[in-house]
Amino acid sequence: MAPRQAKPVERLLPTQTLIIDNGAHTMKAGFATSTLRLEDCQAIPNCLAKDRGKHVWIGAQLEKCNDFGEIAFRRPVEKGFLVNWEAQKAIWDNTFFEKNAKLACDPQTTNLILTEAPNTPVSLQTNCDQVVFEEYEFASYSRCLGPSLNAYQDIQSLFGAPPRGHDLAALPAECLLVIDSGYSHSTVTPLFNGRPIQQAVRRLDIGGKFMTNYLKELISIRHYNMLDESYVMNEIKEAVCYVSQDFKRDLERTWKRTSISRKKAIGDERDIVVDYVLPDYNAHKHGFMRPHDPSPTAKMRKMGSMAGAGDVVEDYMTLGNERFTVPELLFSPGDVGMKQEGLPAIALQSLSGLPPGLWPAMLANILVVGGNSKIEGFMSRLETEIRQLAPSECVIRIARASDPIKSNWLGGAYLAADPAALKAVQVTREEYNENGSAWLGKVFSGAVRR
């Protein structure tokens, strides 16, 4: 009589799941709940910062800082990749594991869903796996591409379809093309049944950080030396920049001429030129934009010549074509000598790596996420240029996530809300200890199925 084979031990996961979208600028983190609300996600600065008083702020502590002048940042994520675990552990400890942490948890009784950038080097992936399981000892863990989590959202409702039923909440969208323009870079990731098609992933090395640095250079040449003011310049970029729908025309409107044609154009440029009042960290913590005032009185007030005893002297800059030349880099990287195509062309290059039969489905389901998508005019310009480049017989549908910054996290929350779907992607600490990091990497890449 043949010996009876033992049944495989069923893997049991904890009920609590922590989702971390570990971005370069902010870390989007929170626990999965049955309500699937964006309010459950917190955007926490993913950095260590030292102010001019030599005080060090860690992660969420930066919200209490009142003086951002010449503040220096140390970020664990560079060019989209987590390269500094010393800094990252300090931020994680402050956020998750200290006594009064914002999102305090016990890792030994918590599942973890952690995002990474496409095409992360294997050595960095292995290091990440070791920290999660060997140092923090999470109960189970899933490492996945941030854009891929969007497949678990209710995608069709973004395009005007009725919301899908609760029983389909954890089924990934069949075909989805995710354009993610964030702080470190911009990527185009085609997803089929929730899994990325790796050979078709494309990357543009321009993101929010690159544009902020470019704006720093322009303003340092034209106005003040702002090379050490990364925080202020990032605020200015977010407040005043927009994507031009007709770049040559807008550039012509702000061209500094001295002829009669210059006088004719002055009235046409007023809707572009604005004043940005810099923060002084006494009267106001943050700067603000206002319509440009070209009068001599405004210039005298700026120099303090007309300020009374109780008046605050305003320090402001007048910004013109900087407003649209900076985000133009997302569409024309060649303007700064980069040998890459713009984001719309990158999206079509991604399609060229797919079978032609998938093109119509991908073009009909384009989801845009990332902080840069919130720039005024970004979506209309992106859609216009993709329509110009795409095959004319294909239907083009482009939608921006309801919250493009927290969209990856929300997709992870949809996934974690279904115990069966979560179990299919999680690896337990016991499995890691038994099989090792090389096996774990194969599981997350899809090369090994359990």
Coordinates of C-alpha atoms in Angstrom, one line a residue:
M1 CA 0.0 0.0 0.0
A2 CA 1.5 3.3 -1.1
P3 CA 2.3 5.7 1.8
R4 CA -0.2 8.5 2.2
Q5 CA 1.2 11.9 1.0
A6 CA 1.1 14.7 3.5
K7 CA -1.1 17.6 2.5
P8 CA 0.9 20.9 1.9
V9 CA 0.6 23.2 4.8
E10 CA -1.7 26.1 4.0
R11 CA -0.1 29.5 4.1
L12 CA -1.9 31.8 6.5
L13 CA -1.4 35.5 6.3
P14 CA -2.0 38.2 8.9
T15 CA -5.1 40.3 8.6
Q16 CA -3.2 43.6 8.5
T17 CA -1.5 44.8 5.3
L18 CA 0.7 47.8 5.0
I19 CA 1.1 49.3 1.5
I20 CA 4.1 51.5 0.8
D21 CA 4.5 53.3 -2.6
N22 CA 8.1 54.3 -1.9
G23 CA 8.5 57.4 -4.2
A24 CA 11.5 59.6 -4.5
H25 CA 9.7 62.7 -3.3
T26 CA 7.0 61.4 -1.1
M27 CA 6.3 58.0 0.4
K28 CA 2.6 57.1 0.1
A29 CA 1.8 54.7 2.9
G30 CA -1.2 53.3 4.8
F31 CA -3.0 50.2 5.9
A32 CA -5.5 48.4 3.6
T33 CA -9.1 48.7 4.9
S34 CA -12.5 47.5 3.6
T35 CA -13.5 51.1 2.8
L36 CA -10.8 51.6 0.1
R37 CA -10.5 55.3 0.7
L38 CA -7.7 57.6 -0.3
E39 CA -8.0 59.2 3.1
D40 CA -6.4 56.0 4.5
C41 CA -3.2 56.9 2.6
Q42 CA -0.7 59.4 3.9
A43 CA 1.9 61.2 1.7
I44 CA 5.0 61.5 3.8
P45 CA 8.2 63.3 2.6
N46 CA 10.7 60.6 1.8
C47 CA 13.8 62.4 2.9
L48 CA 16.0 63.6 5.7
A49 CA 16.4 67.4 5.8
K50 CA 18.7 69.7 7.6
D51 CA 17.8 73.4 8.0
R52 CA 20.2 76.3 8.4
G53 CA 19.9 75.9 12.2
K54 CA 21.4 72.4 11.8
H55 CA 18.2 70.7 13.0
V56 CA 17.5 67.4 11.2
W57 CA 13.9 66.6 10.2
I58 CA 13.0 63.0 9.4
G59 CA 10.1 62.2 7.1
A60 CA 6.8 63.5 8.4
Q61 CA 8.6 65.7 10.9
L62 CA 9.3 68.1 8.0
E63 CA 5.6 69.3 8.3
K64 CA 6.7 71.0 11.6
C65 CA 9.5 73.0 10.0
N66 CA 8.9 76.7 9.7
D67 CA 12.0 77.8 7.8
F68 CA 12.8 76.1 4.5
G69 CA 15.5 78.6 3.5
E70 CA 18.7 76.8 2.3
I71 CA 17.3 73.5 3.6
A72 CA 19.4 70.5 2.5
F73 CA 17.8 67.2 1.6
R74 CA 19.1 63.6 1.7
R75 CA 16.9 61.3 -0.3
P76 CA 17.2 57.5 -0.2
V77 CA 15.7 57.1 -3.7
E78 CA 17.8 58.4 -6.6
K79 CA 16.8 58.1 -10.2
G80 CA 13.9 56.1 -9.1
F81 CA 15.9 53.4 -7.3
L82 CA 16.3 52.8 -3.6
V83 CA 20.0 53.2 -3.1
N84 CA 20.4 54.4 0.5
W85 CA 18.9 52.1 3.0
E86 CA 20.6 53.9 5.9
A87 CA 18.4 56.9 5.2
Q88 CA 15.4 54.9 4.3
K89 CA 15.5 52.9 7.5
A90 CA 15.6 56.1 9.5
I91 CA 12.4 57.3 7.7
W92 CA 10.6 53.9 8.0
D93 CA 11.5 53.7 11.7
N94 CA 10.1 57.1 12.4
T95 CA 7.0 56.4 10.4
F96 CA 6.2 52.8 11.2
F97 CA 8.1 51.4 14.2
E98 CA 8.7 54.0 16.8
K99 CA 6.4 54.3 19.8
N100 CA 4.4 57.3 18.6
A101 CA 4.8 56.6 14.9
K102 CA 2.2 57.9 12.5
L103 CA 1.5 54.4 11.1
A104 CA 2.8 52.2 14.0
C105 CA 2.7 48.5 13.3
D106 CA 4.3 45.2 14.4
P107 CA 6.1 43.9 11.2
Q108 CA 5.9 40.3 12.4
T109 CA 2.1 40.4 12.2
T110 CA 1.9 42.6 9.1
N111 CA 1.9 41.9 5.3
L112 CA 3.8 44.3 3.2
I113 CA 3.2 45.5 -0.4
L114 CA 6.2 47.5 -1.5
T115 CA 6.6 49.2 -4.9
E116 CA 9.7 49.6 -7.0
A117 CA 10.7 51.3 -10.3
P118 CA 10.7 49.4 -13.5
N119 CA 14.1 47.8 -14.4
T120 CA 15.5 48.0 -10.9
P121 CA 18.9 46.3 -10.8
V122 CA 18.9 42.8 -9.3
S123 CA 21.5 43.8 -6.6
L124 CA 19.1 46.5 -5.3
Q125 CA 16.2 44.1 -5.3
T126 CA 18.1 41.5 -3.4
N127 CA 19.2 44.1 -0.8
C128 CA 15.6 45.2 -0.4
D129 CA 14.4 41.7 0.1
Q130 CA 17.0 41.1 2.8
V131 CA 16.1 44.3 4.7
V132 CA 12.4 43.5 4.7
F133 CA 12.7 39.9 5.8
E134 CA 15.9 39.8 7.8
E135 CA 16.0 43.1 9.5
Y136 CA 12.3 44.1 9.9
E137 CA 11.0 40.5 9.8
F138 CA 7.7 41.2 8.0
A139 CA 5.3 38.3 8.1
S140 CA 4.9 38.3 4.3
Y141 CA 5.9 40.6 1.5
S142 CA 5.3 41.4 -2.1
R143 CA 7.6 43.6 -4.2
C144 CA 6.0 44.9 -7.4
L145 CA 6.2 47.7 -10.0
G146 CA 4.3 50.8 -8.8
P147 CA 2.4 51.3 -12.1
S148 CA 1.3 47.7 -12.1
L149 CA -0.9 48.2 -9.0
N150 CA -3.2 50.5 -11.0
A151 CA -4.5 47.5 -12.9
Y152 CA -6.5 46.5 -9.7
Q153 CA -8.4 49.8 -9.6
D154 CA -11.9 50.3 -11.2
I155 CA -10.3 51.5 -14.4
Q156 CA -13.3 51.6 -16.6
S157 CA -15.2 54.0 -14.3
L158 CA -12.5 56.5 -15.1
F159 CA -13.6 56.4 -18.7
G160 CA -17.3 56.9 -17.9
A161 CA -18.4 53.3 -17.5
P162 CA -20.6 52.2 -14.5
P163 CA -18.6 51.1 -11.5
R164 CA -17.9 47.4 -11.5
G165 CA -19.4 45.0 -9.0
H166 CA -17.7 44.3 -5.7
D167 CA -17.0 40.6 -6.7
L168 CA -14.8 41.8 -9.5
A169 CA -12.8 44.3 -7.4
A170 CA -9.6 42.3 -7.3
L171 CA -9.5 41.2 -10.9
P172 CA -6.9 43.2 -12.8
A173 CA -7.7 45.1 -16.0
E174 CA -6.9 43.0 -19.0
C175 CA -5.0 45.7 -21.0
L176 CA -3.7 48.9 -19.5
L177 CA -1.0 51.4 -20.6
V178 CA 0.2 53.3 -17.6
I179 CA 2.1 56.6 -18.1
D180 CA 3.7 57.6 -14.8
S181 CA 5.5 60.9 -14.6
G182 CA 6.9 61.4 -11.1
Y183 CA 9.8 63.1 -9.3
S184 CA 12.7 61.0 -10.5
H185 CA 11.6 60.0 -14.0
S186 CA 8.7 59.2 -16.3
T187 CA 7.8 55.7 -17.4
V188 CA 5.4 54.0 -19.8
T189 CA 4.4 50.5 -18.6
P190 CA 2.0 48.3 -20.6
L191 CA 0.1 45.8 -18.4
F192 CA -1.6 42.6 -19.5
N193 CA -3.8 41.0 -16.8
G194 CA -2.0 43.0 -14.2
R195 CA 1.5 42.0 -15.1
P196 CA 4.0 44.3 -16.8
I197 CA 5.3 43.4 -20.3
Q198 CA 9.0 44.1 -19.5
Q199 CA 10.3 44.3 -23.0
A200 CA 7.9 47.1 -23.8
V201 CA 8.6 49.3 -20.7
R202 CA 10.1 52.6 -21.6
R203 CA 11.7 55.3 -19.5
L204 CA 12.2 59.1 -19.9
D205 CA 14.9 60.5 -17.6
I206 CA 13.0 63.7 -16.9
G207 CA 10.8 64.1 -13.9
G208 CA 9.9 66.7 -11.3
K209 CA 13.4 66.9 -9.9
F210 CA 15.0 67.5 -13.3
M211 CA 12.5 70.3 -14.0
T212 CA 13.1 71.9 -10.6
N213 CA 16.8 71.9 -11.2
Y214 CA 16.4 73.4 -14.6
L215 CA 14.1 76.1 -13.2
K216 CA 16.8 76.8 -10.5
E217 CA 19.3 77.4 -13.3
L218 CA 17.1 79.8 -15.3
I219 CA 16.1 81.9 -12.2
S220 CA 19.7 82.0 -10.9
I221 CA 20.7 83.5 -14.3
R222 CA 17.8 85.9 -14.6
H223 CA 16.9 86.9 -11.0
Y224 CA 18.5 85.6 -7.8
N225 CA 21.0 82.8 -7.0
M226 CA 18.6 80.1 -6.1
L227 CA 20.8 77.0 -6.5
D228 CA 20.6 76.2 -2.8
E229 CA 16.8 76.7 -2.6
S230 CA 15.4 73.4 -3.8
Y231 CA 12.3 73.5 -1.6
V232 CA 11.3 77.0 -2.7
M233 CA 12.0 76.3 -6.3
N234 CA 9.9 73.2 -6.2
E235 CA 7.0 75.2 -4.8
I236 CA 7.4 77.9 -7.5
K237 CA 7.4 75.2 -10.2
E238 CA 4.2 73.7 -8.8
A239 CA 2.5 77.1 -8.5
V240 CA 3.4 78.8 -11.7
C241 CA 4.4 76.3 -14.4
Y242 CA 2.0 75.1 -17.1
V243 CA 2.3 73.1 -20.3
S244 CA 1.9 75.2 -23.4
Q245 CA -0.5 74.1 -26.1
D246 CA 1.4 76.1 -28.7
F247 CA 5.0 76.5 -27.6
K248 CA 6.3 78.6 -30.5
R249 CA 3.4 81.1 -30.1
D250 CA 3.8 81.5 -26.4
L251 CA 7.6 81.9 -26.8
E252 CA 6.9 84.6 -29.4
R253 CA 4.6 86.4 -27.0
T254 CA 7.3 86.7 -24.4
W255 CA 10.2 87.5 -26.7
K256 CA 12.1 90.5 -25.5
R257 CA 12.1 92.9 -28.5
T258 CA 12.7 96.6 -28.7
S259 CA 10.9 97.3 -32.0
I260 CA 7.4 98.4 -32.7
S261 CA 6.2 94.8 -32.8
R262 CA 7.4 94.4 -29.2
K263 CA 5.0 97.2 -28.1
K264 CA 2.2 95.4 -30.0
A265 CA 2.9 92.1 -28.2
I266 CA 3.0 93.6 -24.7
G267 CA -0.7 93.3 -24.1
D268 CA -0.7 89.8 -25.4
E269 CA 1.9 88.6 -22.9
R270 CA 0.3 89.8 -19.8
D271 CA -1.6 86.6 -19.2
I272 CA 1.8 84.8 -19.2
V273 CA 3.9 87.1 -17.1
V274 CA 3.2 86.8 -13.3
D275 CA 4.9 87.9 -10.1
Y276 CA 5.9 85.3 -7.5
V277 CA 6.2 86.6 -3.9
L278 CA 9.0 84.7 -2.1
P279 CA 8.4 83.5 1.4
D280 CA 10.1 85.3 4.2
Y281 CA 9.3 82.7 6.9
N282 CA 8.0 85.5 9.2
A283 CA 4.9 87.0 7.6
H284 CA 4.3 84.0 5.4
K285 CA 5.7 80.5 5.3
H286 CA 5.0 79.8 1.7
G287 CA 5.3 82.0 -1.4
F288 CA 2.4 82.8 -3.7
M289 CA 1.7 83.9 -7.3
R290 CA -0.2 87.0 -8.3
P291 CA -0.8 89.0 -11.5
H292 CA 2.2 91.0 -12.7
D293 CA 2.3 94.6 -11.7
P294 CA 4.6 96.5 -14.1
S295 CA 4.1 99.9 -12.4
P296 CA 7.1 101.9 -11.0
T297 CA 5.3 101.9 -7.6
A298 CA 5.5 98.1 -7.4
K299 CA 9.2 98.2 -8.2
M300 CA 9.8 100.9 -5.5
R301 CA 7.8 98.8 -3.0
K302 CA 10.0 95.8 -3.8
M303 CA 13.2 97.8 -3.0
G304 CA 11.7 99.1 0.2
S305 CA 11.7 102.7 -0.9
M306 CA 7.9 103.1 -0.1
A307 CA 7.5 100.8 2.8
G308 CA 6.3 102.3 6.0
A309 CA 7.4 101.5 9.5
G310 CA 4.9 98.6 9.9
D311 CA 5.0 97.4 6.2
V312 CA 6.5 94.2 5.1
V313 CA 9.0 94.6 2.2
E314 CA 8.0 92.1 -0.5
D315 CA 10.7 90.2 -2.3
Y316 CA 9.3 88.9 -5.6
M317 CA 10.3 87.7 -9.0
T318 CA 8.7 88.4 -12.3
L319 CA 8.4 85.1 -14.3
G320 CA 7.6 84.9 -18.0
N321 CA 8.6 82.1 -20.4
E322 CA 10.1 80.1 -17.5
R323 CA 6.5 79.1 -16.8
F324 CA 6.2 77.0 -19.9
T325 CA 9.7 76.2 -21.0
V326 CA 10.4 74.1 -17.9
P327 CA 7.6 71.5 -18.3
E328 CA 8.2 71.6 -22.1
L329 CA 11.1 69.3 -21.3
L330 CA 8.6 66.4 -20.8
F331 CA 7.6 66.8 -24.5
S332 CA 10.9 68.1 -26.0
P333 CA 14.0 66.7 -24.1
G334 CA 16.1 67.8 -26.9
D335 CA 15.8 71.4 -25.7
V336 CA 18.4 70.6 -23.1
G337 CA 20.5 68.3 -25.3
M338 CA 19.0 65.0 -24.1
K339 CA 18.9 62.3 -26.8
Q340 CA 15.5 61.0 -25.9
E341 CA 12.0 61.4 -27.4
G342 CA 9.2 63.2 -25.5
L343 CA 6.6 61.4 -23.4
P344 CA 4.0 61.0 -26.3
A345 CA 6.7 59.4 -28.5
I346 CA 7.9 57.2 -25.7
A347 CA 4.4 55.9 -25.3
L348 CA 4.3 54.9 -29.0
Q349 CA 7.7 53.3 -28.7
S350 CA 6.4 51.2 -25.9
L351 CA 3.6 50.0 -28.1
S352 CA 6.2 49.0 -30.8
G353 CA 7.4 46.3 -28.3
L354 CA 4.0 44.7 -28.2
P355 CA 2.1 42.5 -30.7
P356 CA 0.1 44.7 -33.0
G357 CA -3.1 43.0 -31.9
L358 CA -2.7 44.5 -28.5
W359 CA -2.3 48.1 -29.7
P360 CA -6.1 49.0 -30.0
A361 CA -6.8 47.7 -26.4
M362 CA -3.8 49.6 -25.0
L363 CA -4.6 52.9 -26.8
A364 CA -8.2 52.6 -25.5
N365 CA -7.0 52.3 -21.9
I366 CA -4.3 54.8 -21.2
L367 CA -4.1 55.8 -17.5
V368 CA -1.9 58.7 -16.4
V369 CA -0.5 59.0 -12.9
G370 CA 2.3 60.8 -11.1
G371 CA 2.6 64.4 -9.8
N372 CA 3.6 66.0 -13.1
S373 CA 0.2 65.1 -14.6
K374 CA -1.3 67.8 -12.3
I375 CA 0.6 70.5 -14.2
E376 CA -1.9 72.7 -16.0
G377 CA -2.2 71.8 -19.7
F378 CA -0.3 68.5 -19.3
M379 CA -3.2 66.2 -20.1
S380 CA -4.6 68.0 -23.1
R381 CA -1.1 68.3 -24.7
L382 CA -0.4 64.6 -24.0
E383 CA -3.6 63.5 -25.6
T384 CA -3.2 65.8 -28.6
E385 CA 0.2 64.5 -29.4
I386 CA -0.6 60.8 -28.8
R387 CA -3.6 61.2 -31.2
Q388 CA -1.2 62.7 -33.8
L389 CA 1.2 59.8 -33.5
A390 CA -1.1 56.8 -33.0
P391 CA -2.7 54.9 -35.9
S392 CA -5.8 56.7 -37.1
E393 CA -8.0 53.6 -37.0
C394 CA -7.5 53.2 -33.2
V395 CA -9.7 54.7 -30.6
I396 CA -7.7 56.8 -28.1
R397 CA -8.9 57.1 -24.5
I398 CA -6.7 58.8 -21.9
A399 CA -7.7 59.4 -18.3
R400 CA -5.9 60.7 -15.3
A401 CA -6.4 59.0 -12.0
S402 CA -8.7 60.7 -9.5
D403 CA -5.6 61.3 -7.3
P404 CA -2.5 60.7 -9.5
I405 CA -0.1 60.9 -6.6
K406 CA -1.8 58.2 -4.5
S407 CA -3.1 56.1 -7.4
N408 CA -0.4 53.3 -7.1
W409 CA -1.2 53.0 -3.4
L410 CA -5.0 52.8 -4.0
G411 CA -4.4 50.0 -6.5
G412 CA -2.5 48.1 -3.8
A413 CA -5.4 48.7 -1.4
Y414 CA -7.8 47.1 -3.9
L415 CA -5.5 44.1 -4.2
A416 CA -5.1 43.8 -0.4
A417 CA -8.9 43.9 0.1
D418 CA -9.3 40.5 -1.5
P419 CA -7.6 37.8 0.7
A420 CA -7.3 35.3 -2.2
A421 CA -5.7 37.8 -4.6
L422 CA -3.3 39.0 -1.8
K423 CA -2.3 35.5 -1.0
A424 CA -1.4 34.8 -4.6
V425 CA 1.2 37.5 -4.7
Q426 CA 2.6 37.4 -1.1
V427 CA 5.7 35.4 0.0
T428 CA 6.0 34.5 3.6
R429 CA 9.1 34.9 5.7
E430 CA 9.2 31.1 6.2
E431 CA 9.2 30.6 2.4
Y432 CA 12.1 33.1 2.1
N433 CA 14.1 31.4 4.8
E434 CA 13.6 28.0 3.1
N435 CA 14.3 29.0 -0.5
G436 CA 16.5 32.1 -0.3
S437 CA 16.7 35.5 -2.0
A438 CA 17.4 34.1 -5.5
W439 CA 14.1 32.1 -5.5
L440 CA 12.3 35.2 -4.2
G441 CA 13.5 37.3 -7.1
K442 CA 12.2 34.7 -9.6
V443 CA 8.8 34.6 -7.9
F444 CA 8.4 38.4 -8.1
S445 CA 9.5 38.5 -11.7
G446 CA 7.0 35.8 -12.6
A447 CA 9.6 33.2 -13.6
V448 CA 8.5 30.8 -10.8
R449 CA 4.9 30.0 -10.0
R450 CA 3.9 28.4 -6.7

